[in-house]
mmCIF file of C-alpha atoms in Angstrom:
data_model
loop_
_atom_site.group_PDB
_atom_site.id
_atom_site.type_symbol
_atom_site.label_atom_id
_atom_site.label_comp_id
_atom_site.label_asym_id
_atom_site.label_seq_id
_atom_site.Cartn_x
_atom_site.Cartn_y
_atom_site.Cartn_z
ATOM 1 C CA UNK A 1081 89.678 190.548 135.181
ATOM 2 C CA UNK A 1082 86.428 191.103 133.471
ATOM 3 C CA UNK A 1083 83.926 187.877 133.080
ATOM 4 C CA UNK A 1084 84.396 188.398 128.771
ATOM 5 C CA UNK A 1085 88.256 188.063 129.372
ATOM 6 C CA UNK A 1086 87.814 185.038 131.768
ATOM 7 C CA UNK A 1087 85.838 183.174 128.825
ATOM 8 C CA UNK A 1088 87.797 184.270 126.386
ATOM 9 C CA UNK A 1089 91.188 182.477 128.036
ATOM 10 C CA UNK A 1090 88.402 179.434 128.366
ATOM 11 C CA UNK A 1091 88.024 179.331 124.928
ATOM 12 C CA UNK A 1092 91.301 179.623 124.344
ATOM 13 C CA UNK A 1093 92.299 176.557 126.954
ATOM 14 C CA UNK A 1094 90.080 174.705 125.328
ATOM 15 C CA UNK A 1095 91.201 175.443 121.447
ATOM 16 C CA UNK A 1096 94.673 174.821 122.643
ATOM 17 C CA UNK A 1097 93.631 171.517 124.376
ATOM 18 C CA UNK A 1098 91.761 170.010 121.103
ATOM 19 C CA UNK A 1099 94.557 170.768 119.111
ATOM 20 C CA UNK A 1100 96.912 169.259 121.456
ATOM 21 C CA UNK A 1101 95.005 166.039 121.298
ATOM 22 C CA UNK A 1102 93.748 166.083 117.696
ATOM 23 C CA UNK A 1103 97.819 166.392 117.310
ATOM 24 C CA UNK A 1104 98.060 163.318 118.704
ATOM 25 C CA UNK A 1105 94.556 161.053 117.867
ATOM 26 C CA UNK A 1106 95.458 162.333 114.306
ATOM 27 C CA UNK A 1107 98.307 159.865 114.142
ATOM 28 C CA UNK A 1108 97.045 157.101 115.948
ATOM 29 C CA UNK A 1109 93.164 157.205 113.604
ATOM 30 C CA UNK A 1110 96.154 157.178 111.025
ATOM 31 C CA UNK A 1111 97.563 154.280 112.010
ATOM 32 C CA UNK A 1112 94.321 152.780 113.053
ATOM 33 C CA UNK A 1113 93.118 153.252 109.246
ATOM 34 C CA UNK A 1114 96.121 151.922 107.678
ATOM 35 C CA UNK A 1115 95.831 148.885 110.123
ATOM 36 C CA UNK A 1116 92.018 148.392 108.544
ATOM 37 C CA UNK A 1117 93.562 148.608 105.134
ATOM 38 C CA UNK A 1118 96.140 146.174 106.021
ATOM 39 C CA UNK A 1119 93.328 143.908 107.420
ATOM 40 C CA UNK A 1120 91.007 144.073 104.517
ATOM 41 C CA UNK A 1121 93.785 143.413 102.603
ATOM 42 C CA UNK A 1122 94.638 140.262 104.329
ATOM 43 C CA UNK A 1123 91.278 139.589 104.398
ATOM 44 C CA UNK A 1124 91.139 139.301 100.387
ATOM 45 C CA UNK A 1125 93.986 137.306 100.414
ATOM 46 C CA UNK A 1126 93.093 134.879 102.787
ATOM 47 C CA UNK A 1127 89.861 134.202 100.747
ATOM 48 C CA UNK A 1128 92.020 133.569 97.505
ATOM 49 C CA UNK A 1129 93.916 131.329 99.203
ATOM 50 C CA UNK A 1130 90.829 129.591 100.495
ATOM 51 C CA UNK A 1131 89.757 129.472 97.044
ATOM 52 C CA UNK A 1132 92.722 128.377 95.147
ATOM 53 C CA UNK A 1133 92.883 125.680 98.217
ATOM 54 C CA UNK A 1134 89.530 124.247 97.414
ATOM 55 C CA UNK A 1135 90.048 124.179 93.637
ATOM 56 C CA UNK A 1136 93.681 122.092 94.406
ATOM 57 C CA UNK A 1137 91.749 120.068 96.597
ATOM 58 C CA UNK A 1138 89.398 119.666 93.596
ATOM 59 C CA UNK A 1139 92.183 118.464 91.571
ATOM 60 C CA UNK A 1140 93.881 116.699 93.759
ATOM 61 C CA UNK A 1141 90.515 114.341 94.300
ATOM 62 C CA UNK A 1142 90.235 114.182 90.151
ATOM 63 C CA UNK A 1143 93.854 112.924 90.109
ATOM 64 C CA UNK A 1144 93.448 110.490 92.716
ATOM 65 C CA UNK A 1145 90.558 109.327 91.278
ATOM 66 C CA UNK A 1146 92.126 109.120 87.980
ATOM 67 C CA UNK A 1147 95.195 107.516 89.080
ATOM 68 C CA UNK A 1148 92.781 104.986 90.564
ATOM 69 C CA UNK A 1149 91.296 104.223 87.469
ATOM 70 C CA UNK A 1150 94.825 104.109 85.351
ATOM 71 C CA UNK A 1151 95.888 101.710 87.749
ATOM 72 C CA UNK A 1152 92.765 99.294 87.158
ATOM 73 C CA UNK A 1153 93.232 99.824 83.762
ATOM 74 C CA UNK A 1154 96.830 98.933 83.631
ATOM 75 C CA UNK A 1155 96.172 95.808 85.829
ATOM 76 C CA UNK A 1156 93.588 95.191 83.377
ATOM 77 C CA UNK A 1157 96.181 95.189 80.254
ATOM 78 C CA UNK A 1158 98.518 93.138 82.105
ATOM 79 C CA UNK A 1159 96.186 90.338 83.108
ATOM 80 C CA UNK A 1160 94.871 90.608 79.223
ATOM 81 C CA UNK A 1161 98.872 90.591 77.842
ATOM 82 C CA UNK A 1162 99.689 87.746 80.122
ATOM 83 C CA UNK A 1163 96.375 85.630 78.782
ATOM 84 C CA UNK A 1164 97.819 86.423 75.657
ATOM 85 C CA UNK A 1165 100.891 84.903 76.283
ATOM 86 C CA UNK A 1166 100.162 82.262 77.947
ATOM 87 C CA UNK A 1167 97.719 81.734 74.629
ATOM 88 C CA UNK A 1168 101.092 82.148 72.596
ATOM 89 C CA UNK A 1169 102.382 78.904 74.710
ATOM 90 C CA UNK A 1170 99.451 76.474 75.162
ATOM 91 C CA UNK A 1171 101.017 74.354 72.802
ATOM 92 C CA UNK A 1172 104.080 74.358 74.529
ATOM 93 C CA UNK A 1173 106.522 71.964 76.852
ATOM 94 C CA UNK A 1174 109.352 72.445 79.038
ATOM 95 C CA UNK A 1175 111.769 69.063 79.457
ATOM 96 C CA UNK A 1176 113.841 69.754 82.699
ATOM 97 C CA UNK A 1177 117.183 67.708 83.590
ATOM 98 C CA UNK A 1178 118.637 67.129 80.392
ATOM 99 C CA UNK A 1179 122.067 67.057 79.751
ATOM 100 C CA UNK A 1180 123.272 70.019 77.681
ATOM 101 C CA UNK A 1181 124.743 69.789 74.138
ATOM 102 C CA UNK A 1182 122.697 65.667 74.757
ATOM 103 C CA UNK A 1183 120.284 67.042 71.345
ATOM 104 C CA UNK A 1184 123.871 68.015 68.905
ATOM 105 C CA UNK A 1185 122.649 70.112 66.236
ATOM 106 C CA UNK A 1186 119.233 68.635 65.812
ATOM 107 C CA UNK A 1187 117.108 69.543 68.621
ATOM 108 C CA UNK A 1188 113.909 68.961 67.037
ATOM 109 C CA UNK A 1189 114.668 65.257 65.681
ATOM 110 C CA UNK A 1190 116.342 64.963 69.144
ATOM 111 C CA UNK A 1191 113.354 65.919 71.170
ATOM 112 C CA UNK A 1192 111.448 63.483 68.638
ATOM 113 C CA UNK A 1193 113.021 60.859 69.706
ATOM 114 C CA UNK A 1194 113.403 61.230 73.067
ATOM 115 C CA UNK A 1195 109.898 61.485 73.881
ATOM 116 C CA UNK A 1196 108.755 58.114 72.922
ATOM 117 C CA UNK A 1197 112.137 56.752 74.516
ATOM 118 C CA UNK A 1198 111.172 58.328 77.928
ATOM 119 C CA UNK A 1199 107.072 57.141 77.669
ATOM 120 C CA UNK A 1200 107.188 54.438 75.748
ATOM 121 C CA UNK A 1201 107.553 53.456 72.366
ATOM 122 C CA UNK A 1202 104.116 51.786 71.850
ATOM 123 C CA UNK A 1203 102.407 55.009 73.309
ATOM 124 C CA UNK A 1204 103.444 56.631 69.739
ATOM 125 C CA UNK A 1205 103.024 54.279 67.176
ATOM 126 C CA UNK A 1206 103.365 57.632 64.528
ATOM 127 C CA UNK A 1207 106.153 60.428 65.734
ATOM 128 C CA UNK A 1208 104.694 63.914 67.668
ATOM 129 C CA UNK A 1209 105.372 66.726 64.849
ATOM 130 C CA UNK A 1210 107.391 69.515 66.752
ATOM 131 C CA UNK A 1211 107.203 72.855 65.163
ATOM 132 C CA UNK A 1212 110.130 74.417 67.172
ATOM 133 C CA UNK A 1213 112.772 74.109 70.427
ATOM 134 C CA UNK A 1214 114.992 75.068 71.770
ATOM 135 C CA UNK A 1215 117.199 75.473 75.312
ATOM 136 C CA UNK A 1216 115.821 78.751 77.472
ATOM 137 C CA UNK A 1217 118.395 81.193 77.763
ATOM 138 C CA UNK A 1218 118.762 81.404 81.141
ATOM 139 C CA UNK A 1219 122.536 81.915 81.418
ATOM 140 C CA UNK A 1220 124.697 78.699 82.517
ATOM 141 C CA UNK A 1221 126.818 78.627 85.515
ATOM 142 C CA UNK A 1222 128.799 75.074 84.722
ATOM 143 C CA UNK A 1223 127.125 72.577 87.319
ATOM 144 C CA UNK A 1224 124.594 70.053 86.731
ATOM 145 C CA UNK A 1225 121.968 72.177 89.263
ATOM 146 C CA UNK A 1226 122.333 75.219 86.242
ATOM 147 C CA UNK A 1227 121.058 72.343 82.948
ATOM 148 C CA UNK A 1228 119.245 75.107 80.650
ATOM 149 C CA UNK A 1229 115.465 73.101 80.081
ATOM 150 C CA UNK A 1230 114.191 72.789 76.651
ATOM 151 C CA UNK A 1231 111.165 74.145 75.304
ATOM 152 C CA UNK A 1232 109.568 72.663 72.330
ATOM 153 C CA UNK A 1233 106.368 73.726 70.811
ATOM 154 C CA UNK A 1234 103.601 70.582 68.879
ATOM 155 C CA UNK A 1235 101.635 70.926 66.193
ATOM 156 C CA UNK A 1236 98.609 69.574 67.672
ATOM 157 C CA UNK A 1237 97.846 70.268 71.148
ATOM 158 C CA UNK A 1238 96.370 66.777 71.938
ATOM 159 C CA UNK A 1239 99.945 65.550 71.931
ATOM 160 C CA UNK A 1240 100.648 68.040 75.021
ATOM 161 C CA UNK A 1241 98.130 66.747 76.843
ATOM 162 C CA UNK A 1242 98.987 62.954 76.022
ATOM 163 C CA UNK A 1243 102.585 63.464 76.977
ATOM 164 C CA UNK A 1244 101.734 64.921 80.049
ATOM 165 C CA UNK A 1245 99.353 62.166 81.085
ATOM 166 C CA UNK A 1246 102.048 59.861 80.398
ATOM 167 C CA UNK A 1247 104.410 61.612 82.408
ATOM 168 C CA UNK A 1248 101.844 61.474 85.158
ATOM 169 C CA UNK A 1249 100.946 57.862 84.668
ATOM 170 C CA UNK A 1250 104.782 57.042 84.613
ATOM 171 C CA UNK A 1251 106.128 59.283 87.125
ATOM 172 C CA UNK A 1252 110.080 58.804 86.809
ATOM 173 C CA UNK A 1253 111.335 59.751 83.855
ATOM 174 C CA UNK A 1254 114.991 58.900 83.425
ATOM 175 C CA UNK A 1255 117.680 59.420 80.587
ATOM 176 C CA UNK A 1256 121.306 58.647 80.645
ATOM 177 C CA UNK A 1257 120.785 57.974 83.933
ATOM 178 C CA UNK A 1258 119.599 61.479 84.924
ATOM 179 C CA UNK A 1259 116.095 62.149 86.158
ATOM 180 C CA UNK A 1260 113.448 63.940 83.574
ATOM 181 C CA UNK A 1261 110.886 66.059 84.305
ATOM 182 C CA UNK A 1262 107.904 67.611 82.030
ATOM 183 C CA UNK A 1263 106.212 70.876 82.676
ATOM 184 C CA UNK A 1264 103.569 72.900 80.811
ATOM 185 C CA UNK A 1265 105.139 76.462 80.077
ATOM 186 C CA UNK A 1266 103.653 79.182 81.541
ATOM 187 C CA UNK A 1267 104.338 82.942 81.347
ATOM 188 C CA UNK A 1268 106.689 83.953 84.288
ATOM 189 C CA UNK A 1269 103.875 85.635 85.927
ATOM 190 C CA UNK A 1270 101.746 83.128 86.099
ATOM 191 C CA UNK A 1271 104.312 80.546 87.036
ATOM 192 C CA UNK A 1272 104.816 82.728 89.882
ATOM 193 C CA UNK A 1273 101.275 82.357 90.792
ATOM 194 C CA UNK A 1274 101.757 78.241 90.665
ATOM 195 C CA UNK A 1275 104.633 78.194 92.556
ATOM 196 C CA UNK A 1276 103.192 79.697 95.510
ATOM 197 C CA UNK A 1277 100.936 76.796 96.113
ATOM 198 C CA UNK A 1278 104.161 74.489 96.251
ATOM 199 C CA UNK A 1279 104.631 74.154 100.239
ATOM 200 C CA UNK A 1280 100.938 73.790 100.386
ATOM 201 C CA UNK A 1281 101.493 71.275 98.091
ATOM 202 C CA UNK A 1282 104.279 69.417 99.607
ATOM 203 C CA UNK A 1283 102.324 69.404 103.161
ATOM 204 C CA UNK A 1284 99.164 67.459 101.051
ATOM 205 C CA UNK A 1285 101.894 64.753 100.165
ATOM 206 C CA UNK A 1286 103.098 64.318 103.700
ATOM 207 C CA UNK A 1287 99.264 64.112 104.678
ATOM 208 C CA UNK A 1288 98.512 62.112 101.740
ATOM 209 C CA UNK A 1289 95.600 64.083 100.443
ATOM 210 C CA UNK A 1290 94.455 64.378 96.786
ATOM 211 C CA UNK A 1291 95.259 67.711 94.870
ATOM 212 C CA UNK A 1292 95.781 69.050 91.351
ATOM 213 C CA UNK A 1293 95.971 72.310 89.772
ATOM 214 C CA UNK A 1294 93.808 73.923 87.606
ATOM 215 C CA UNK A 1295 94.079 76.735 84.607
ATOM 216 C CA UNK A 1296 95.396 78.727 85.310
ATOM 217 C CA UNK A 1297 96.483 79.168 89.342
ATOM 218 C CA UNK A 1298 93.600 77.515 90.812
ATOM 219 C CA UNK A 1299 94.779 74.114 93.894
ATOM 220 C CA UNK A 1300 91.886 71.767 93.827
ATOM 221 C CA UNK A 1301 92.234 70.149 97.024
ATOM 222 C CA UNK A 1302 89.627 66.432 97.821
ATOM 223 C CA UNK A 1303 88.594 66.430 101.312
ATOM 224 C CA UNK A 1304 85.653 63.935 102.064
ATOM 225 C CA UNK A 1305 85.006 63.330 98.404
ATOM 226 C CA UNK A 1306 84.302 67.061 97.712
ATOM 227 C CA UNK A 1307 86.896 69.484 96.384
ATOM 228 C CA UNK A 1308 87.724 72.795 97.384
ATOM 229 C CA UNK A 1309 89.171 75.209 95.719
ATOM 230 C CA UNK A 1310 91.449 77.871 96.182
ATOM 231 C CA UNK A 1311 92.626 81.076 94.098
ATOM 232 C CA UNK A 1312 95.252 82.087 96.672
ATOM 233 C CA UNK A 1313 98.175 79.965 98.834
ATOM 234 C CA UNK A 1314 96.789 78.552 101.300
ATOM 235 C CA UNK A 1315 98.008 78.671 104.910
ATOM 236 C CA UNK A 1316 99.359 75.232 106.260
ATOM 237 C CA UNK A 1317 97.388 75.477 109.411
ATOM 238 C CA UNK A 1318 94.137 75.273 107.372
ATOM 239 C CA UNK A 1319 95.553 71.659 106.464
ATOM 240 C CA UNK A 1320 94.217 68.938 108.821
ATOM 241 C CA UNK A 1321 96.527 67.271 110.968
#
């Protein structure tokens, strides 16, 4: 075999053996460029994910932060609606304990009458002028614990606060017999609000300490001469012993 036909089958060998393996690279570059495709793909994806991500974050943050405020707002309105309703009332009394169907058909001449009868006729040498009442309509349940009270609104608001000195100069009330009690009428939300200060308020009796409450939910409580006062209900063990 001459040297040309020894390099020739070389060459040859050697053809053969880069086709064989561009046969198979081929493929696998192929795959490996369909893989970056793929990638760069994902890639772009990823980032508009990121994106729409941050801007729902964004919003999120403006609708907590507005939900914060519409809150505040609302509490706002409702502390404003109750003022105004317990404006609407600052005229007003509630008579607890009596009887029912005690007034007949004439609850305003009735409630004229009884008032002076239960403080004392001297205390009203001219009769209060009632411009309405009526019994709540809380739904009755047949026993004496379920007596509807009876709201009545005066004229002149000096009369409220004369009958309820009276009533706290006095202290029992009775009428046919039955005990009598006379409240200022609050808005349910803010009678709430008093109530919660009544176990403080029963403890201060047992201790015999001085206390009265204040428009609209504050307990004025006299220790050593000096008041305190509190906005929330207080905790018993803060009492003294």
């Amino acid at each position: 075999m001459c040297l040309q036909t020894l390099w020739d089958a070389i060459q040859q060998s050697k053809e053969d053996m880069l086709s064989h393996f561009n046969s198979k690279v081929d493929p696998i570059q192929s795959s490996l460029t369909n893989i970056q495709n793929s990638m760069s793909t994902l890639g772009e994806q990823v980032q508009m994910l990121e994106q729409r991500v941050g801007a729902n974050e964004d919003i999120g943050h403006e609708l907590v932060v507005r939900v914060k405020q519409l809150e505040k707002d609302n509490a706002y309105l409702l502390d404003k609606v109750d003022d105004l309703e317990n404006l609407s009332r600052h005229s007003n009394l509630r008579f607890v304990g009596v009887q029912e169907n005690a007034e007949g058909s004439d609850m305003i001449g009735f409630m004229s009458r009884l008032i002076p009868q239960l403080l004392g006729q001297d205390a009203f040498p001219t009769p209060v002028i009632i411009e309405r009442a009526h019994r709540s309509p809380t739904a009755r349940q047949g026993d004496q614990s379920s007596l509807r009270s009876i709201l009545i609104t005066l004229l002149n608001f000096q009369d409220k606060v004369k009958i309820l000195r009276l009533a706290r100069v006095k202290k029992i009330l009775e009428f046919n017999g039955k005990r009598i009690s006379i409240y200022s009428d609050f808005s349910p939300d803010l009678s709430r609000r008093r109530r919660s200060f009544d176990p403080v308020k029963r403890k201060l009796c047992e201790l015999n300490m001085k206390y009265f409450l204040r428009y609209p939910a504050m307990l004025c409580v006299v220790v050593d001469g000096k008041q305190q006062r509190f906005l929330e209900t207080l905790k018993l063990s803060l009492c003294p012993p």
